[in-house]
Amino acid sequence: MENEESQVQAHKLLGQKNVAATRKDNFLTKRLRSCCIIPQRYILGVMGLMGVCNAYTMRVCLNLAITQMVNKTITNETHAIDPYACSSGDVTGNETEIPKPYAIFNWNETTQGLILGGFYFGYAATQVPGGYLAEKYGGKWTLGLGLLSTALFTFLTPFVTRLGGATWLFILRVLQGMGEGPTMPALMIMLARWVPPNERSFQGALVFGGAQIGNIFGSYMSGILLANGANWAYVFYFFGGFGILWFILWSFLCYSTPNSHPYISKKELAYLNKKVTTADTANIKDPVPWKGLLRSAPVWALVFAAVGHDWGYYTMVTDLPKYSQDVLKNKIETTGIITSVPYLAMWISSFLFGLVCDLCIKKGWHTIKTGRIIHTTIAATGPAICIILASYAGCDSTKATIYFVLSMALMGGFYSGMKVNALDLAPNYAGTLTSLVNTTSTFAGIATPYLIGLLTPDSTIAQWRVAFWVCFAVLVGTNVVYIIWADGKQQWWDDVRQYGYPPGWKHGPLIRENPEQAEAVQLSDKQ
């Protein structure tokens, strides 16, 4: 009897503790909800912006740091005679670089190119796996742990490079790219769960505009940290530490879905559950509908548009500094300004395009499809025309710079155009679709600098005009494909349970079906 009474008392005590803990949790949750005045989807947007910014700073910081890592001498080389060559007293035919105190590596241009390109090999390799993991386990940890790994690799770069030289640094860059590969697919998954259709243009511009902030911040801070012959290792310590700090904030502030967020307001949760189109939990467990996805014309229109955009974007990002210094003969300080200002213009314009696009959709002035086509066309044909005008500006550095800045500003329409189109087409498989698009376009980005190097061996104005005309053809040609086959509606294969199979579908089931559904599909195939 005594044992039974003691057990009863123990159960009562345990129950009282559980009730107290529940009350404490409810109290804490209510306090957090009352403190969080800002809607959680906007907090996600800001943290997503910082995450993309962080990813791009770690991606580009080596571009400047490597100039202080390598000790090289520039000697006379034989070049083709360019009758249109620009003159400047700042650049001479035979110039020797001042020795740098921490430049301990003797890497040639080919080795440096391989090191810088190593990142994109890893980046392309984890796009599809990253999208799959984000859809299966949620975007929070797929994105967070991926960027944390890149931050740790960035922080360790000085130690690894001094130990293993170029080979180890190349491997480390591949690993850094693999860590960043899931970034865009995971973000797409989270935005698909968090952002209503009428807010996606602005939220897309906010989050993905972090790329331009990262380019500006990364280049600017790297220049400050490397000034006066400082140790190049500081660059990697700074940006690696910045990435680790971001991960800590991300872990506490952001969650994969609104329903899993512990202190989202009830009002916002009800609003998102009503407005955001996502499949049931059972649907999310279905396999990726590759047979439907790969046969979808809007998907391939999106792939073409992404290839065109990356071709133009990497032409500007990779080769604008070379054009400024080798062709226009600008000083290095001027080149730094010319390189950073276009990114700022693109970032600002992306918000303006996003606000305009969302406003037009809300007011019913045009459909989502029309809005995506308009802004994608602006972001493709506008820069294509501007870079041609820049090449014909001759040695007028001011005029050429204006054209380059205008080119990148118009490219800001990309974020409210085809960049968020994956959310329209496949909110349930936005990560997989984004990974497919990014993988394809990343290889285009790898090829672009190499092709431009072949077309401009002597860096003459005439040779650069040919390279810019090729860029023009790619931008305009891919945009025509997008205009013809683009769409702004959720595709049937993204939610077969809701939309069913299209007439004449003869490629088997896309989802896990019960026997009655499978028999219905077979009868439809026979008919």
Protein backbone atom coordinates (compact mmCIF):
# COMPACT_ATOMS: atom_id res chain seq x y z
CA MET A 1 0.00 0.00 0.00
CA GLU A 2 2.78 2.37 0.90
CA ASN A 3 4.46 1.68 -2.47
CA GLU A 4 1.21 2.34 -4.30
CA GLU A 5 0.63 5.59 -2.40
CA SER A 6 4.19 6.72 -3.09
CA GLN A 7 3.76 5.95 -6.82
CA VAL A 8 0.51 7.93 -6.92
CA GLN A 9 2.19 10.86 -5.21
CA ALA A 10 5.09 10.63 -7.64
CA HIS A 11 2.70 10.70 -10.63
CA LYS A 12 0.87 13.68 -9.14
CA LEU A 13 4.16 15.50 -8.58
CA LEU A 14 5.29 14.72 -12.15
CA GLY A 15 1.95 15.92 -13.51
CA GLN A 16 2.24 19.16 -11.54
CA LYS A 17 5.72 19.69 -12.95
CA ASN A 18 4.51 19.06 -16.50
CA VAL A 19 1.62 21.50 -16.03
CA ALA A 20 4.01 24.09 -14.61
CA ALA A 21 6.41 23.57 -17.51
CA THR A 22 3.56 23.89 -20.01
CA ARG A 23 2.38 27.09 -18.36
CA LYS A 24 5.94 28.38 -18.39
CA ASP A 25 6.30 27.53 -22.10
CA ASN A 26 2.94 29.17 -22.88
CA PHE A 27 3.98 32.24 -20.90
CA LEU A 28 7.33 32.41 -22.71
CA THR A 29 5.64 31.93 -26.09
CA LYS A 30 3.13 34.68 -25.35
CA ARG A 31 5.93 37.01 -24.23
CA LEU A 32 7.90 36.33 -27.41
CA ARG A 33 4.81 36.86 -29.56
CA SER A 34 4.07 40.14 -27.82
CA CYS A 35 7.66 41.32 -28.29
CA CYS A 36 7.80 40.43 -32.00
CA ILE A 37 5.89 43.28 -33.60
CA ILE A 38 7.52 42.74 -37.01
CA PRO A 39 5.87 39.91 -39.02
CA GLN A 40 8.06 36.82 -39.05
CA ARG A 41 8.05 36.58 -42.85
CA TYR A 42 9.85 39.93 -42.98
CA ILE A 43 12.37 38.80 -40.39
CA LEU A 44 12.97 35.78 -42.62
CA GLY A 45 13.43 38.15 -45.56
CA VAL A 46 16.06 40.23 -43.74
CA MET A 47 17.91 37.15 -42.46
CA GLY A 48 17.73 35.65 -45.94
CA LEU A 49 19.24 38.84 -47.34
CA MET A 50 22.07 38.65 -44.80
CA GLY A 51 22.57 34.98 -45.64
CA VAL A 52 22.89 35.63 -49.37
CA CYS A 53 25.14 38.62 -48.64
CA ASN A 54 27.28 36.38 -46.45
CA ALA A 55 27.45 33.71 -49.17
CA TYR A 56 28.64 36.20 -51.79
CA THR A 57 31.23 37.85 -49.56
CA MET A 58 32.82 34.46 -48.91
CA ARG A 59 32.65 33.74 -52.63
CA VAL A 60 34.34 36.94 -53.85
CA CYS A 61 36.80 37.74 -51.05
CA LEU A 62 39.48 35.56 -52.64
CA ASN A 63 39.30 37.61 -55.86
CA LEU A 64 41.08 40.52 -54.18
CA ALA A 65 43.00 38.54 -51.56
CA ILE A 66 44.77 36.45 -54.20
CA THR A 67 46.45 39.60 -55.56
CA GLN A 68 48.22 39.91 -52.19
CA MET A 69 48.95 36.20 -51.92
CA VAL A 70 50.85 35.88 -55.21
CA ASN A 71 54.21 37.47 -55.89
CA LYS A 72 54.56 37.98 -59.64
CA THR A 73 56.29 40.26 -62.09
CA ILE A 74 54.64 41.82 -65.15
CA THR A 75 56.95 41.94 -68.15
CA ASN A 76 56.67 43.12 -71.72
CA GLU A 77 54.39 41.05 -73.94
CA THR A 78 53.72 41.27 -77.66
CA HIS A 79 50.21 42.49 -78.40
CA ALA A 80 48.28 43.21 -81.55
CA ILE A 81 48.36 46.86 -82.61
CA ASP A 82 45.08 48.53 -81.75
CA PRO A 83 44.46 51.77 -83.66
CA TYR A 84 41.66 52.61 -81.22
CA ALA A 85 43.76 52.00 -78.10
CA CYS A 86 43.19 54.39 -75.21
CA SER A 87 46.17 56.26 -73.83
CA SER A 88 46.99 56.95 -70.21
CA GLY A 89 50.10 57.88 -68.33
CA ASP A 90 49.09 55.51 -65.58
CA VAL A 91 49.91 52.33 -67.52
CA THR A 92 53.29 51.67 -69.13
CA GLY A 93 54.56 48.90 -71.29
CA ASN A 94 56.99 47.52 -68.71
CA GLU A 95 55.86 47.62 -65.12
CA THR A 96 57.10 45.80 -62.04
CA GLU A 97 54.84 45.29 -59.08
CA ILE A 98 56.02 46.38 -55.68
CA PRO A 99 56.85 43.27 -53.60
CA LYS A 100 54.16 42.43 -51.05
CA PRO A 101 55.25 41.36 -47.57
CA TYR A 102 52.83 38.41 -47.37
CA ALA A 103 52.93 37.34 -51.03
CA ILE A 104 54.56 33.93 -50.54
CA PHE A 105 53.12 32.00 -53.51
CA ASN A 106 54.39 31.86 -57.09
CA TRP A 107 51.26 30.82 -58.98
CA ASN A 108 50.85 31.53 -62.68
CA GLU A 109 47.65 32.86 -64.26
CA THR A 110 46.41 29.37 -65.14
CA THR A 111 46.77 28.16 -61.57
CA GLN A 112 45.01 31.23 -60.22
CA GLY A 113 42.18 30.74 -62.70
CA LEU A 114 41.71 27.12 -61.60
CA ILE A 115 41.66 28.14 -57.94
CA LEU A 116 39.06 30.85 -58.51
CA GLY A 117 36.96 28.54 -60.68
CA GLY A 118 37.09 25.65 -58.19
CA PHE A 119 34.26 27.19 -56.19
CA TYR A 120 31.77 26.86 -59.05
CA PHE A 121 32.48 23.17 -59.59
CA GLY A 122 31.45 22.47 -56.00
CA TYR A 123 28.58 24.95 -56.24
CA ALA A 124 27.07 23.18 -59.25
CA ALA A 125 27.52 19.72 -57.71
CA THR A 126 25.25 20.31 -54.67
CA GLN A 127 22.39 22.24 -56.27
CA VAL A 128 20.12 19.24 -56.88
CA PRO A 129 21.00 17.40 -53.62
CA GLY A 130 20.49 20.69 -51.76
CA GLY A 131 17.02 21.12 -53.22
CA TYR A 132 16.12 17.54 -52.30
CA LEU A 133 17.35 17.93 -48.71
CA ALA A 134 15.52 21.23 -48.31
CA GLU A 135 12.24 19.69 -49.48
CA LYS A 136 12.66 16.60 -47.31
CA TYR A 137 14.07 18.08 -44.09
CA GLY A 138 13.26 21.79 -44.38
CA GLY A 139 15.20 24.79 -45.62
CA LYS A 140 16.35 26.10 -42.25
CA TRP A 141 19.07 23.57 -41.50
CA THR A 142 19.89 22.76 -45.12
CA LEU A 143 20.72 26.41 -45.73
CA GLY A 144 22.14 27.11 -42.29
CA LEU A 145 24.52 24.16 -42.05
CA GLY A 146 25.63 24.64 -45.66
CA LEU A 147 26.66 28.25 -45.08
CA LEU A 148 28.17 27.34 -41.70
CA SER A 149 30.45 24.83 -43.43
CA THR A 150 31.48 27.47 -45.98
CA ALA A 151 32.17 29.92 -43.16
CA LEU A 152 34.39 27.40 -41.35
CA PHE A 153 36.26 26.57 -44.57
CA THR A 154 36.72 30.30 -45.21
CA PHE A 155 38.08 30.82 -41.71
CA LEU A 156 40.54 27.92 -42.19
CA THR A 157 41.74 29.10 -45.62
CA PRO A 158 45.04 30.69 -44.41
CA PHE A 159 46.05 27.56 -42.47
CA VAL A 160 45.13 25.16 -45.28
CA THR A 161 46.80 27.25 -47.98
CA ARG A 162 50.08 27.57 -46.09
CA LEU A 163 50.11 23.83 -45.44
CA GLY A 164 49.11 22.50 -48.86
CA GLY A 165 49.59 25.34 -51.33
CA ALA A 166 47.54 25.63 -54.51
CA THR A 167 46.29 22.03 -54.49
CA TRP A 168 44.80 22.19 -51.03
CA LEU A 169 43.35 25.64 -51.68
CA PHE A 170 41.64 24.37 -54.84
CA ILE A 171 40.09 21.47 -52.89
CA LEU A 172 39.01 23.88 -50.16
CA ARG A 173 37.35 26.15 -52.75
CA VAL A 174 35.44 23.18 -54.16
CA LEU A 175 34.25 22.35 -50.62
CA GLN A 176 33.22 25.97 -50.08
CA GLY A 177 31.18 25.83 -53.27
CA MET A 178 29.53 22.60 -52.14
CA GLY A 179 28.51 24.29 -48.89
CA GLU A 180 26.92 27.21 -50.76
CA GLY A 181 25.21 25.03 -53.37
CA PRO A 182 22.02 24.48 -51.32
CA THR A 183 21.64 28.22 -50.58
CA MET A 184 19.30 29.23 -53.40
CA PRO A 185 17.20 26.01 -53.50
CA ALA A 186 16.71 26.10 -49.71
CA LEU A 187 15.78 29.78 -49.78
CA MET A 188 13.28 29.12 -52.57
CA ILE A 189 11.68 26.36 -50.49
CA MET A 190 11.36 28.65 -47.47
CA LEU A 191 10.00 31.58 -49.49
CA ALA A 192 7.47 29.25 -51.10
CA ARG A 193 6.25 28.32 -47.60
CA TRP A 194 6.36 31.83 -46.15
CA VAL A 195 5.58 34.43 -48.82
CA PRO A 196 2.13 35.01 -50.39
CA PRO A 197 2.07 35.36 -54.21
CA ASN A 198 1.33 39.09 -54.08
CA GLU A 199 4.48 39.76 -51.99
CA ARG A 200 6.95 37.53 -53.83
CA SER A 201 8.40 40.16 -56.17
CA PHE A 202 9.41 42.46 -53.31
CA GLN A 203 10.55 39.65 -51.00
CA GLY A 204 12.52 38.10 -53.87
CA ALA A 205 14.20 41.45 -54.53
CA LEU A 206 14.91 41.84 -50.80
CA VAL A 207 16.42 38.40 -50.28
CA PHE A 208 18.27 37.88 -53.55
CA GLY A 209 19.41 41.49 -53.61
CA GLY A 210 21.78 40.34 -50.89
CA ALA A 211 24.01 39.10 -53.71
CA GLN A 212 24.73 42.69 -54.77
CA ILE A 213 25.26 43.81 -51.18
CA GLY A 214 27.66 40.90 -50.78
CA ASN A 215 29.59 41.91 -53.88
CA ILE A 216 29.83 45.52 -52.70
CA PHE A 217 30.56 44.71 -49.06
CA GLY A 218 33.01 41.92 -49.92
CA SER A 219 35.04 44.03 -52.33
CA TYR A 220 34.99 47.15 -50.15
CA MET A 221 35.94 45.43 -46.90
CA SER A 222 38.58 43.31 -48.60
CA GLY A 223 40.18 46.50 -49.93
CA ILE A 224 40.23 48.01 -46.42
CA LEU A 225 41.59 44.84 -44.80
CA LEU A 226 44.31 44.49 -47.44
CA ALA A 227 45.37 48.14 -47.41
CA ASN A 228 48.96 49.13 -46.65
CA GLY A 229 50.34 45.63 -47.22
CA ALA A 230 48.30 44.00 -44.45
CA ASN A 231 48.20 40.22 -44.02
CA TRP A 232 45.76 38.68 -46.53
CA ALA A 233 44.69 36.15 -43.87
CA TYR A 234 42.63 38.88 -42.15
CA VAL A 235 40.16 38.81 -45.05
CA PHE A 236 39.32 35.15 -44.46
CA TYR A 237 39.14 35.52 -40.68
CA PHE A 238 36.75 38.46 -41.00
CA PHE A 239 34.31 36.93 -43.49
CA GLY A 240 34.52 33.47 -41.91
CA GLY A 241 33.66 34.97 -38.53
CA PHE A 242 30.84 36.98 -40.09
CA GLY A 243 29.38 33.74 -41.47
CA ILE A 244 29.52 31.99 -38.09
CA LEU A 245 27.77 34.93 -36.40
CA TRP A 246 25.03 34.87 -39.05
CA PHE A 247 24.45 31.15 -38.44
CA ILE A 248 23.88 31.73 -34.71
CA LEU A 249 21.24 34.39 -35.42
CA TRP A 250 19.64 32.27 -38.15
CA SER A 251 19.31 29.28 -35.79
CA PHE A 252 17.28 31.26 -33.26
CA LEU A 253 15.23 33.56 -35.50
CA CYS A 254 14.16 31.53 -38.54
CA TYR A 255 12.15 28.35 -39.10
CA SER A 256 11.36 26.25 -42.17
CA THR A 257 7.59 26.80 -42.15
CA PRO A 258 5.13 29.16 -40.42
CA ASN A 259 3.47 26.22 -38.64
CA SER A 260 6.77 25.16 -37.06
CA HIS A 261 7.58 28.67 -35.82
CA PRO A 262 7.13 28.75 -32.02
CA TYR A 263 6.29 32.45 -31.59
CA ILE A 264 4.69 33.60 -34.85
CA SER A 265 1.52 35.61 -34.18
CA LYS A 266 -1.78 33.81 -34.61
CA LYS A 267 -2.93 36.52 -37.00
CA GLU A 268 0.07 36.10 -39.31
CA LEU A 269 -0.12 32.31 -39.12
CA ALA A 270 -3.80 32.33 -40.15
CA TYR A 271 -3.03 34.78 -42.96
CA LEU A 272 -0.18 32.67 -44.36
CA ASN A 273 -2.13 29.40 -44.11
CA LYS A 274 -4.89 31.06 -46.11
CA LYS A 275 -2.78 32.84 -48.75
CA VAL A 276 0.25 30.59 -49.36
CA THR A 277 -0.38 27.72 -51.78
CA THR A 278 1.40 24.55 -50.62
CA ALA A 279 0.53 20.90 -50.76
CA ASP A 280 -0.50 18.82 -47.77
CA THR A 281 2.24 17.21 -45.71
CA ALA A 282 1.50 13.92 -47.44
CA ASN A 283 2.16 15.49 -50.80
CA ILE A 284 5.54 16.79 -49.77
CA LYS A 285 6.67 13.22 -49.10
CA ASP A 286 5.94 12.26 -52.70
CA PRO A 287 8.98 11.80 -54.94
CA VAL A 288 10.08 14.67 -57.17
CA PRO A 289 7.89 14.55 -60.32
CA TRP A 290 10.83 14.50 -62.72
CA LYS A 291 8.79 13.06 -65.61
CA GLY A 292 6.39 15.97 -65.46
CA LEU A 293 8.99 18.60 -64.58
CA LEU A 294 11.37 17.76 -67.42
CA ARG A 295 8.50 17.72 -69.96
CA SER A 296 7.29 21.17 -68.89
CA ALA A 297 7.83 23.97 -71.42
CA PRO A 298 7.75 26.74 -68.74
CA VAL A 299 10.57 24.95 -66.89
CA TRP A 300 12.83 25.00 -69.94
CA ALA A 301 11.86 28.60 -70.64
CA LEU A 302 13.08 29.36 -67.12
CA VAL A 303 16.33 27.45 -67.74
CA PHE A 304 17.00 29.42 -70.94
CA ALA A 305 16.32 32.73 -69.20
CA ALA A 306 18.69 31.80 -66.36
CA VAL A 307 21.47 30.84 -68.78
CA GLY A 308 21.08 34.18 -70.57
CA HIS A 309 21.09 36.13 -67.33
CA ASP A 310 24.18 34.38 -65.97
CA TRP A 311 25.98 34.90 -69.26
CA GLY A 312 25.42 38.65 -69.04
CA TYR A 313 25.95 38.82 -65.28
CA TYR A 314 29.26 36.95 -65.29
CA THR A 315 30.43 39.01 -68.25
CA MET A 316 29.98 42.11 -66.10
CA VAL A 317 31.19 40.67 -62.80
CA THR A 318 34.28 38.88 -64.08
CA ASP A 319 35.42 41.06 -66.95
CA LEU A 320 34.34 44.63 -66.18
CA PRO A 321 37.48 45.24 -64.06
CA LYS A 322 39.64 43.92 -66.92
CA TYR A 323 37.86 46.12 -69.47
CA SER A 324 38.23 49.17 -67.23
CA GLN A 325 41.95 48.69 -66.68
CA ASP A 326 43.15 47.00 -69.89
CA VAL A 327 41.01 48.87 -72.42
CA LEU A 328 39.99 52.16 -70.81
CA LYS A 329 43.35 52.37 -69.00
CA ASN A 330 41.77 53.54 -65.73
CA LYS A 331 43.70 53.69 -62.48
CA ILE A 332 43.13 50.92 -59.97
CA GLU A 333 41.17 53.25 -57.64
CA THR A 334 38.87 54.22 -60.52
CA THR A 335 38.48 50.58 -61.47
CA GLY A 336 37.35 49.77 -57.92
CA ILE A 337 34.63 52.42 -58.09
CA ILE A 338 33.52 51.37 -61.57
CA THR A 339 33.28 47.76 -60.36
CA SER A 340 31.22 48.52 -57.23
CA VAL A 341 28.77 51.20 -58.43
CA PRO A 342 26.92 48.91 -60.91
CA TYR A 343 26.18 46.45 -58.08
CA LEU A 344 24.71 49.28 -56.00
CA ALA A 345 22.57 50.38 -58.93
CA MET A 346 21.31 46.83 -59.46
CA TRP A 347 20.45 46.42 -55.78
CA ILE A 348 18.46 49.67 -55.61
CA SER A 349 16.64 49.06 -58.89
CA SER A 350 15.69 45.53 -57.84
CA PHE A 351 13.52 46.97 -55.04
CA LEU A 352 11.88 49.46 -57.38
CA PHE A 353 11.11 46.73 -59.93
CA GLY A 354 9.80 44.47 -57.17
CA LEU A 355 7.46 47.13 -55.76
CA VAL A 356 6.14 48.02 -59.22
CA CYS A 357 5.56 44.38 -60.15
CA ASP A 358 3.72 43.56 -56.90
CA LEU A 359 1.61 46.72 -57.20
CA CYS A 360 0.57 45.90 -60.76
CA ILE A 361 -0.38 42.34 -59.77
CA LYS A 362 -2.36 43.52 -56.71
CA LYS A 363 -4.23 46.12 -58.76
CA GLY A 364 -4.97 43.58 -61.49
CA TRP A 365 -3.21 45.65 -64.14
CA HIS A 366 -1.48 42.54 -65.43
CA THR A 367 -1.21 38.85 -64.56
CA ILE A 368 1.70 37.19 -62.77
CA LYS A 369 2.83 35.69 -66.09
CA THR A 370 2.84 39.08 -67.82
CA GLY A 371 4.74 40.65 -64.92
CA ARG A 372 7.42 37.95 -65.02
CA ILE A 373 7.83 38.36 -68.79
CA ILE A 374 7.99 42.17 -68.65
CA HIS A 375 10.65 42.29 -65.94
CA THR A 376 12.69 39.43 -67.40
CA THR A 377 12.68 41.20 -70.78
CA ILE A 378 13.83 44.46 -69.18
CA ALA A 379 16.60 42.57 -67.36
CA ALA A 380 17.79 40.89 -70.59
CA THR A 381 17.37 43.31 -73.50
CA GLY A 382 18.23 46.45 -71.50
CA PRO A 383 21.71 45.27 -70.44
CA ALA A 384 22.30 43.74 -73.88
CA ILE A 385 21.81 47.13 -75.54
CA CYS A 386 23.79 49.03 -72.89
CA ILE A 387 26.94 46.91 -73.12
CA ILE A 388 26.97 47.34 -76.90
CA LEU A 389 26.70 51.12 -76.45
CA ALA A 390 29.54 50.96 -73.90
CA SER A 391 31.81 49.18 -76.38
CA TYR A 392 31.16 51.92 -78.94
CA ALA A 393 31.83 54.69 -76.43
CA GLY A 394 35.51 54.34 -77.30
CA CYS A 395 37.91 55.81 -74.78
CA ASP A 396 35.27 58.00 -73.13
CA SER A 397 35.50 56.39 -69.70
CA THR A 398 32.64 58.45 -68.24
CA LYS A 399 30.20 57.52 -70.99
CA ALA A 400 31.19 53.84 -70.87
CA THR A 401 30.78 53.78 -67.09
CA ILE A 402 27.28 55.28 -67.35
CA TYR A 403 26.29 52.57 -69.82
CA PHE A 404 27.68 49.83 -67.56
CA VAL A 405 25.86 51.22 -64.50
CA LEU A 406 22.62 51.51 -66.47
CA SER A 407 23.12 47.95 -67.71
CA MET A 408 23.30 46.53 -64.20
CA ALA A 409 20.45 48.75 -62.99
CA LEU A 410 18.16 47.33 -65.67
CA MET A 411 19.34 43.83 -64.76
CA GLY A 412 17.69 44.43 -61.37
CA GLY A 413 14.38 43.48 -62.99
CA PHE A 414 15.64 39.89 -63.01
CA TYR A 415 14.69 39.39 -59.35
CA SER A 416 11.00 40.22 -59.82
CA GLY A 417 11.00 38.42 -63.17
CA MET A 418 12.31 34.93 -63.76
CA LYS A 419 14.19 34.66 -60.42
CA VAL A 420 10.95 34.20 -58.44
CA ASN A 421 9.15 32.41 -61.27
CA ALA A 422 10.06 29.05 -59.72
CA LEU A 423 7.79 29.92 -56.80
CA ASP A 424 4.91 30.45 -59.24
CA LEU A 425 5.44 27.26 -61.21
CA ALA A 426 6.20 24.84 -58.37
CA PRO A 427 5.72 26.09 -54.80
CA ASN A 428 6.00 22.49 -53.54
CA TYR A 429 9.15 21.68 -55.51
CA ALA A 430 10.66 25.16 -55.78
CA GLY A 431 13.94 23.88 -54.33
CA THR A 432 14.32 21.14 -56.91
CA LEU A 433 13.34 23.45 -59.77
CA THR A 434 15.72 26.15 -58.57
CA SER A 435 18.56 23.63 -58.24
CA LEU A 436 17.97 22.43 -61.82
CA VAL A 437 17.97 26.01 -63.13
CA ASN A 438 21.01 27.08 -61.08
CA THR A 439 23.04 24.00 -62.00
CA THR A 440 22.56 24.63 -65.70
CA SER A 441 23.19 28.36 -65.51
CA THR A 442 26.26 27.93 -63.30
CA PHE A 443 28.03 25.96 -66.01
CA ALA A 444 27.22 28.81 -68.39
CA GLY A 445 28.83 31.16 -65.89
CA ILE A 446 31.96 29.01 -65.79
CA ALA A 447 32.21 28.98 -69.59
CA THR A 448 31.71 32.73 -70.09
CA PRO A 449 35.03 34.05 -68.69
CA TYR A 450 36.93 31.36 -70.60
CA LEU A 451 35.25 32.23 -73.91
CA ILE A 452 35.82 35.95 -73.39
CA GLY A 453 39.49 35.18 -72.75
CA LEU A 454 39.65 33.43 -76.12
CA LEU A 455 37.90 36.32 -77.88
CA THR A 456 40.06 39.04 -76.28
CA PRO A 457 43.65 37.76 -76.29
CA ASP A 458 45.03 41.28 -76.78
CA SER A 459 42.24 43.19 -74.99
CA THR A 460 41.63 45.53 -77.90
CA ILE A 461 38.40 47.47 -78.25
CA ALA A 462 37.57 45.59 -81.47
CA GLN A 463 37.98 42.22 -79.75
CA TRP A 464 35.84 43.28 -76.80
CA ARG A 465 33.10 44.44 -79.16
CA VAL A 466 32.92 40.92 -80.56
CA ALA A 467 32.64 39.51 -77.02
CA PHE A 468 29.88 42.00 -76.18
CA TRP A 469 27.97 41.17 -79.38
CA VAL A 470 28.08 37.48 -78.41
CA CYS A 471 26.69 38.45 -74.99
CA PHE A 472 23.98 40.51 -76.73
CA ALA A 473 22.93 37.53 -78.87
CA VAL A 474 22.75 35.19 -75.86
CA LEU A 475 20.74 37.62 -73.72
CA VAL A 476 18.21 38.45 -76.44
CA GLY A 477 17.95 34.91 -77.82
CA THR A 478 17.26 33.27 -74.47
CA ASN A 479 14.75 36.00 -73.62
CA VAL A 480 12.76 35.24 -76.79
CA VAL A 481 12.47 31.60 -75.65
CA TYR A 482 11.26 32.76 -72.23
CA ILE A 483 8.63 35.09 -73.73
CA ILE A 484 7.16 32.29 -75.83
CA TRP A 485 6.93 29.52 -73.21
CA ALA A 486 6.91 31.26 -69.81
CA ASP A 487 4.00 30.81 -67.40
CA GLY A 488 2.95 32.29 -64.05
CA LYS A 489 0.61 29.60 -62.75
CA GLN A 490 1.25 26.56 -60.58
CA GLN A 491 1.93 23.60 -62.86
CA TRP A 492 -0.17 20.43 -62.68
CA TRP A 493 2.79 18.18 -61.84
CA ASP A 494 3.54 20.26 -58.74
CA ASP A 495 0.30 19.04 -57.11
CA VAL A 496 -1.12 16.06 -59.01
CA ARG A 497 -3.59 15.31 -56.24
CA GLN A 498 -5.26 18.67 -56.81
CA TYR A 499 -4.93 19.15 -60.58
CA GLY A 500 -4.79 15.55 -61.81
CA TYR A 501 -3.01 14.39 -64.97
CA PRO A 502 -3.37 16.25 -68.29
CA PRO A 503 -5.28 14.59 -71.15
CA GLY A 504 -3.18 12.03 -73.00
CA TRP A 505 -0.57 11.57 -70.23
CA LYS A 506 1.16 8.25 -70.94
CA HIS A 507 4.26 8.38 -68.80
CA GLY A 508 3.05 6.65 -65.64
CA PRO A 509 2.13 7.98 -62.19
CA LEU A 510 4.12 10.79 -60.54
CA ILE A 511 2.95 10.23 -56.96
CA ARG A 512 2.45 7.35 -54.54
CA GLU A 513 -1.10 6.32 -55.33
CA ASN A 514 -3.59 3.89 -53.84
CA PRO A 515 -4.78 1.03 -56.10
CA GLU A 516 -7.93 2.89 -57.21
CA GLN A 517 -5.92 5.94 -58.37
CA ALA A 518 -3.35 3.78 -60.16
CA GLU A 519 -6.12 1.92 -62.01
CA ALA A 520 -7.68 5.26 -63.04
CA VAL A 521 -4.36 6.45 -64.46
CA GLN A 522 -3.93 3.20 -66.41
CA LEU A 523 -7.44 3.54 -67.88
CA SER A 524 -6.64 7.14 -68.87
CA ASP A 525 -3.44 5.97 -70.59
CA LYS A 526 -5.36 3.32 -72.58
CA GLN A 527 -7.92 5.85 -73.70
